[in-house]
Short mmCIF file of C-alpha atoms in Angstrom, two decimals:
data_model
loop_
_atom_site.label_atom_id
_atom_site.label_comp_id
_atom_site.label_asym_id
_atom_site.label_seq_id
_atom_site.Cartn_x
_atom_site.Cartn_y
_atom_site.Cartn_z
CA MET A 1 -99.34 -142.90 17.26
CA THR A 2 -99.28 -146.29 18.95
CA VAL A 3 -96.18 -148.25 19.67
CA VAL A 4 -96.96 -152.00 19.87
CA ILE A 5 -94.80 -154.93 21.01
CA GLU A 6 -95.73 -158.10 19.09
CA ASN A 7 -94.52 -161.75 19.25
CA GLY A 8 -93.30 -161.67 22.83
CA GLY A 9 -92.33 -159.17 25.47
CA THR A 10 -94.10 -156.31 27.17
CA PHE A 11 -93.47 -152.71 28.22
CA GLU A 12 -92.71 -152.23 31.80
CA GLY A 13 -95.83 -152.92 33.85
CA GLY A 14 -97.10 -155.63 31.47
CA ALA A 15 -98.63 -153.45 28.64
CA THR A 16 -98.07 -154.40 25.06
CA SER A 17 -98.79 -150.93 23.62
CA LYS A 18 -98.18 -147.28 24.38
CA VAL A 19 -99.92 -144.27 22.81
CA ILE A 20 -98.01 -141.09 22.03
CA ALA A 21 -100.16 -137.94 21.36
CA LEU A 22 -99.37 -136.58 17.92
CA ASP A 23 -99.32 -132.80 17.91
CA GLY A 24 -96.86 -130.10 16.78
CA LYS A 25 -94.78 -130.51 19.91
CA THR A 26 -94.42 -134.30 19.85
CA ALA A 27 -94.73 -135.37 16.15
CA GLY A 28 -91.53 -133.73 14.89
CA ALA A 29 -93.14 -131.64 12.33
CA ALA A 30 -96.04 -129.04 12.58
CA ASP A 31 -98.09 -126.96 10.14
CA ASN A 32 -97.63 -127.43 6.37
CA PRO A 33 -94.73 -127.98 4.07
CA PRO A 34 -91.85 -127.06 4.03
CA PHE A 35 -91.40 -128.69 7.45
CA THR A 36 -88.83 -127.62 9.85
CA ILE A 37 -87.52 -130.18 12.25
CA ALA A 38 -85.88 -128.65 15.38
CA PRO A 39 -85.24 -131.43 17.97
CA ALA A 40 -84.46 -130.74 21.47
CA ASP A 41 -82.92 -132.93 24.23
CA THR A 42 -86.43 -133.58 25.55
CA ASP A 43 -87.88 -134.74 22.15
CA PHE A 44 -87.59 -138.58 22.77
CA TYR A 45 -89.41 -141.30 24.47
CA GLN A 46 -87.74 -144.06 26.44
CA TYR A 47 -89.38 -147.35 27.47
CA ALA A 48 -88.22 -150.24 29.49
CA MET A 49 -89.25 -153.56 28.11
CA SER A 50 -89.09 -157.08 29.42
CA GLY A 51 -89.35 -160.63 28.06
CA VAL A 52 -88.36 -159.58 24.49
CA THR A 53 -86.60 -162.10 22.21
CA ALA A 54 -85.19 -162.15 18.63
CA ALA A 55 -88.74 -162.78 17.45
CA THR A 56 -90.21 -159.70 19.12
CA THR A 57 -91.34 -156.92 16.82
CA ILE A 58 -91.99 -153.26 17.59
CA LYS A 59 -94.57 -151.53 15.53
CA PHE A 60 -95.26 -147.86 15.17
CA THR A 61 -98.74 -147.07 13.76
CA THR A 62 -100.98 -144.08 13.25
CA GLU A 63 -103.93 -146.40 12.56
CA GLY A 64 -106.91 -144.92 14.17
CA ALA A 65 -105.43 -141.38 14.41
CA THR A 66 -107.17 -138.57 12.53
CA SER A 67 -105.86 -137.92 8.99
CA ASP A 68 -104.08 -134.76 9.85
CA LYS A 69 -101.55 -136.41 12.15
CA ARG A 70 -98.05 -137.31 11.19
CA ALA A 71 -95.01 -138.56 13.00
CA ILE A 72 -91.22 -138.60 12.33
CA ILE A 73 -89.39 -141.69 13.67
CA PHE A 74 -85.59 -141.95 13.62
CA GLY A 75 -82.80 -142.90 15.84
CA ILE A 76 -84.28 -146.05 17.46
CA ASN A 77 -81.74 -147.27 19.96
CA ILE A 78 -82.25 -150.70 21.54
CA LYS A 79 -79.97 -151.78 24.34
#
């Protein structure tokens, strides 16, 4: 999955995108239905951003990933 900052702002270091590998350990659900979600205190990503404004958008995309990849996104906290 790729996290992209658009319309202004960057991640710390100047990048406008970050790639998160999607596998059973990082995607939130593995194997086949029914899925079991068992989050742990380490199951999160934290990024420092700079130069963001009210016009900035953050996009999560699996475009370009193989078709068997999935991600669960929730609890986005922006401070």
